[in-house]
Amino acid sequence: YKFKTLCSFTYWMYINFHTHRATSECEMEIVQVFNSETIKNLKCFSFGLLPEYVSEEPHWMQWEHVIASKHCVAVGECGIDKRVSADLNLQIGFFSKWIDLAMGAQKPLIIHCVRAFNEVINVLQDKQFNFPVIFHGFNNSPSTAELIASKGYCLSFGKALLGYDSPASHSICKIPKSQLFLETDAADISIKYIYHKASRLLGVDEAALKTQIQNNVQRVFKLKEL
């Protein structure tokens, strides 16, 4: 899917890399879908399940069909979360299966990771996953951000940037801009606030930031134009 509805835009656009609700406030948004019944009428979505649902009966064949859709641009969010009660080994196995689906579909992977960066990176490397990887909703230390970026993975920042002296506000300055995305996730806020704050933290003009993220999206999703 080439985002044909967006190709007519010639000005700098707002791109919401990861959101749980479809809006009309920006020119491109990737809507997170957890239930295959909710994909109707969505032209651009990611599909996956959070680690907390590892105990539920999986429907891998059905999910594989959803991921194969031209409107599904990424697999996830999925990953490992040490806050939830689900067994860690079960989470790792569940995450590994989502990686298999992403590899089969040759699509990027959106990562949900809480207190498990080493485990997530180890699984990705063990599976030899060589498609784009984006850690979404990042709000961890600059050293962790630098580690993730050094592996060639991308990071997406959201509401945490708005917090005073948050880890995210320090980490965003420590990674290459070519590995940067911005999002609202499940927060009921405008993506424009995220862009405003990110441009200030990075010390760059907002138009330049928009151009950079457009270029990043084009590269990750192998688009000819937006």
Short mmCIF file of C-alpha atoms in Angstrom, two decimals:
data_model
loop_
_atom_site.label_atom_id
_atom_site.label_comp_id
_atom_site.label_asym_id
_atom_site.label_seq_id
_atom_site.Cartn_x
_atom_site.Cartn_y
_atom_site.Cartn_z
CA TYR A 1 0.00 0.00 0.00
CA LYS A 2 1.60 3.23 -1.18
CA PHE A 3 -0.48 5.73 0.80
CA LYS A 4 -1.89 7.05 -2.47
CA THR A 5 -4.23 9.40 -0.62
CA LEU A 6 -1.17 11.19 0.70
CA CYS A 7 0.90 11.49 -2.43
CA SER A 8 -0.78 14.72 -3.50
CA PHE A 9 0.52 16.59 -0.45
CA THR A 10 3.41 18.86 -1.29
CA TYR A 11 3.81 20.56 2.09
CA TRP A 12 5.44 19.23 5.23
CA MET A 13 3.04 16.82 6.86
CA TYR A 14 2.47 15.60 10.37
CA ILE A 15 3.00 11.85 10.69
CA ASN A 16 1.73 9.99 13.73
CA PHE A 17 3.77 6.82 13.77
CA HIS A 18 1.67 4.97 16.36
CA THR A 19 -1.81 5.79 17.60
CA HIS A 20 -4.65 3.79 19.12
CA ARG A 21 -7.37 5.93 17.59
CA ALA A 22 -7.96 7.20 14.08
CA THR A 23 -8.24 10.98 13.80
CA SER A 24 -8.28 13.56 11.04
CA GLU A 25 -5.68 15.90 12.51
CA CYS A 26 -2.65 14.75 10.54
CA GLU A 27 -1.89 13.65 7.01
CA MET A 28 -0.66 10.18 7.93
CA GLU A 29 -1.23 8.01 10.98
CA ILE A 30 -0.54 4.35 11.64
CA VAL A 31 -3.42 3.06 13.73
CA GLN A 32 -2.67 0.25 16.17
CA VAL A 33 -5.09 -2.67 15.86
CA PHE A 34 -5.38 -5.51 18.38
CA ASN A 35 -8.57 -7.08 17.03
CA SER A 36 -8.95 -8.13 13.40
CA GLU A 37 -12.63 -7.14 13.53
CA THR A 38 -11.68 -3.47 13.87
CA ILE A 39 -9.63 -3.09 10.67
CA LYS A 40 -12.59 -2.26 8.46
CA ASN A 41 -12.12 1.04 6.62
CA LEU A 42 -8.60 1.52 7.98
CA LYS A 43 -6.17 2.37 5.19
CA CYS A 44 -3.02 2.20 7.28
CA PHE A 45 -2.59 0.10 10.41
CA SER A 46 -0.26 -2.09 12.42
CA PHE A 47 -1.46 -5.38 13.89
CA GLY A 48 -0.21 -7.24 16.96
CA LEU A 49 -0.91 -8.15 20.58
CA LEU A 50 0.57 -6.92 23.85
CA PRO A 51 2.56 -9.39 25.98
CA GLU A 52 -0.16 -9.42 28.65
CA TYR A 53 -2.39 -11.41 26.27
CA VAL A 54 0.04 -14.30 25.97
CA SER A 55 -2.30 -16.60 27.90
CA GLU A 56 -5.16 -16.17 25.44
CA GLU A 57 -5.75 -18.68 22.66
CA PRO A 58 -3.73 -17.53 19.63
CA HIS A 59 -5.18 -17.45 16.13
CA TRP A 60 -1.95 -17.38 14.16
CA MET A 61 -3.43 -18.33 10.76
CA GLN A 62 -6.09 -15.64 11.01
CA TRP A 63 -3.55 -13.07 12.17
CA GLU A 64 -1.18 -14.02 9.37
CA HIS A 65 -3.96 -13.25 6.89
CA VAL A 66 -4.55 -9.83 8.49
CA ILE A 67 -0.84 -9.01 8.38
CA ALA A 68 -0.70 -9.94 4.70
CA SER A 69 -3.18 -7.15 3.93
CA LYS A 70 -1.74 -4.30 1.90
CA HIS A 71 -3.15 -1.91 4.48
CA CYS A 72 -1.17 -3.51 7.31
CA VAL A 73 2.16 -1.71 7.15
CA ALA A 74 3.81 -3.16 10.27
CA VAL A 75 3.58 -6.04 12.76
CA GLY A 76 3.06 -5.11 16.40
CA GLU A 77 2.98 -3.67 18.79
CA CYS A 78 4.39 -6.78 20.41
CA GLY A 79 7.28 -7.57 22.71
CA ILE A 80 8.09 -8.23 26.37
CA ASP A 81 6.76 -6.47 29.47
CA LYS A 82 8.11 -7.30 32.92
CA ARG A 83 5.35 -5.33 34.63
CA VAL A 84 2.67 -7.84 33.72
CA SER A 85 2.08 -11.16 35.47
CA ALA A 86 2.53 -13.33 32.37
CA ASP A 87 5.44 -15.78 32.57
CA LEU A 88 8.59 -14.34 30.99
CA ASN A 89 9.38 -17.48 28.98
CA LEU A 90 5.84 -17.54 27.61
CA GLN A 91 6.20 -13.89 26.61
CA ILE A 92 9.47 -14.63 24.83
CA GLY A 93 7.86 -17.48 22.88
CA PHE A 94 4.86 -15.32 22.00
CA PHE A 95 7.12 -12.48 20.86
CA SER A 96 9.21 -14.90 18.81
CA LYS A 97 6.10 -16.00 16.91
CA TRP A 98 5.21 -12.39 16.05
CA ILE A 99 8.73 -11.97 14.70
CA ASP A 100 8.14 -15.01 12.49
CA LEU A 101 4.98 -13.40 11.10
CA ALA A 102 6.83 -10.16 10.41
CA MET A 103 9.62 -12.03 8.66
CA GLY A 104 7.13 -13.96 6.56
CA ALA A 105 5.34 -10.77 5.54
CA GLN A 106 8.63 -8.84 5.20
CA LYS A 107 7.24 -5.97 7.23
CA PRO A 108 8.65 -3.74 9.99
CA LEU A 109 8.18 -4.63 13.64
CA ILE A 110 6.83 -2.23 16.29
CA ILE A 111 8.12 -3.13 19.74
CA HIS A 112 6.42 -2.80 23.13
CA CYS A 113 9.17 -3.15 25.72
CA VAL A 114 9.07 -2.53 29.46
CA ARG A 115 12.15 -3.31 31.58
CA ALA A 116 13.18 -5.98 29.09
CA PHE A 117 15.41 -4.30 26.53
CA ASN A 118 18.16 -6.92 26.78
CA GLU A 119 15.68 -9.76 26.37
CA VAL A 120 13.98 -8.12 23.38
CA ILE A 121 17.26 -7.38 21.64
CA ASN A 122 18.51 -10.93 22.29
CA VAL A 123 15.38 -12.45 20.73
CA LEU A 124 15.64 -10.15 17.69
CA GLN A 125 19.26 -11.11 17.21
CA ASP A 126 18.64 -14.82 17.77
CA LYS A 127 15.91 -14.72 15.11
CA GLN A 128 18.23 -12.75 12.81
CA PHE A 129 15.42 -10.32 12.08
CA ASN A 130 16.71 -8.02 9.34
CA PHE A 131 13.71 -5.79 8.68
CA PRO A 132 13.14 -2.40 10.35
CA VAL A 133 12.49 -2.43 14.11
CA ILE A 134 10.95 0.48 16.01
CA PHE A 135 10.78 0.64 19.82
CA HIS A 136 7.64 2.70 20.40
CA GLY A 137 6.71 4.95 23.33
CA PHE A 138 10.32 5.21 24.46
CA ASN A 139 10.87 6.75 27.89
CA ASN A 140 14.08 5.28 29.18
CA SER A 141 17.65 6.38 29.80
CA PRO A 142 19.91 7.94 27.17
CA SER A 143 22.30 4.99 27.52
CA THR A 144 19.49 2.58 26.64
CA ALA A 145 18.50 4.76 23.69
CA GLU A 146 22.08 4.75 22.46
CA LEU A 147 22.26 0.95 22.82
CA ILE A 148 19.09 0.47 20.78
CA ALA A 149 20.23 2.90 18.11
CA SER A 150 23.65 1.24 17.91
CA LYS A 151 21.91 -1.98 16.87
CA GLY A 152 20.33 -0.14 13.94
CA TYR A 153 16.87 -0.02 15.52
CA CYS A 154 14.63 3.06 15.58
CA LEU A 155 12.85 4.75 18.49
CA SER A 156 9.48 6.47 18.58
CA PHE A 157 8.75 9.11 21.23
CA GLY A 158 5.39 10.27 22.48
CA LYS A 159 3.67 11.89 25.45
CA ALA A 160 6.68 11.38 27.74
CA LEU A 161 8.49 14.16 25.86
CA LEU A 162 6.05 16.64 27.38
CA GLY A 163 7.05 15.74 30.92
CA TYR A 164 9.51 17.97 32.70
CA ASP A 165 13.00 16.46 32.71
CA SER A 166 11.68 13.07 31.57
CA PRO A 167 14.08 10.32 30.42
CA ALA A 168 12.58 10.64 26.96
CA SER A 169 13.40 14.36 26.78
CA HIS A 170 17.08 13.54 27.32
CA SER A 171 17.19 10.40 25.19
CA ILE A 172 15.76 11.97 22.03
CA CYS A 173 18.92 14.04 21.68
CA LYS A 174 21.17 10.97 21.86
CA ILE A 175 20.08 9.09 18.75
CA PRO A 176 20.54 9.80 15.04
CA LYS A 177 17.59 11.73 13.63
CA SER A 178 17.39 9.13 10.87
CA GLN A 179 16.19 6.65 13.53
CA LEU A 180 13.51 8.90 15.03
CA PHE A 181 9.70 8.75 14.94
CA LEU A 182 6.95 10.55 16.88
CA GLU A 183 3.62 9.23 18.13
CA THR A 184 0.65 9.77 20.45
CA ASP A 185 0.13 6.09 21.36
CA ALA A 186 -3.06 5.83 23.48
CA ALA A 187 -2.86 9.39 24.80
CA ASP A 188 -5.69 11.78 23.98
CA ILE A 189 -3.40 14.57 22.80
CA SER A 190 -2.51 16.18 19.50
CA ILE A 191 0.55 14.92 17.64
CA LYS A 192 1.34 18.58 17.01
CA TYR A 193 2.29 19.05 20.68
CA ILE A 194 4.76 16.18 20.34
CA TYR A 195 6.32 17.77 17.25
CA HIS A 196 6.56 21.19 18.92
CA LYS A 197 8.33 19.77 21.97
CA ALA A 198 10.61 17.49 19.95
CA SER A 199 11.75 20.35 17.72
CA ARG A 200 12.64 22.42 20.79
CA LEU A 201 14.52 19.58 22.46
CA LEU A 202 16.46 18.86 19.29
CA GLY A 203 17.09 22.51 18.52
CA VAL A 204 15.79 22.19 14.97
CA ASP A 205 13.10 23.94 12.97
CA GLU A 206 9.81 22.06 13.03
CA ALA A 207 9.65 21.99 9.24
CA ALA A 208 13.06 20.31 9.17
CA LEU A 209 11.87 17.78 11.73
CA LYS A 210 8.80 16.99 9.63
CA THR A 211 10.99 16.48 6.57
CA GLN A 212 13.31 14.18 8.52
CA ILE A 213 10.47 12.00 9.76
CA GLN A 214 8.92 11.88 6.30
CA ASN A 215 12.26 10.61 5.00
CA ASN A 216 12.42 8.05 7.80
CA VAL A 217 8.94 6.76 7.00
CA GLN A 218 9.76 6.54 3.31
CA ARG A 219 12.88 4.53 4.08
CA VAL A 220 11.31 2.16 6.63
CA PHE A 221 8.26 1.42 4.49
CA LYS A 222 10.14 1.65 1.18
CA LEU A 223 7.81 4.27 -0.25
CA LYS A 224 8.69 6.24 -3.36
CA GLU A 225 6.89 9.32 -2.10
CA LEU A 226 4.48 10.62 0.52
#
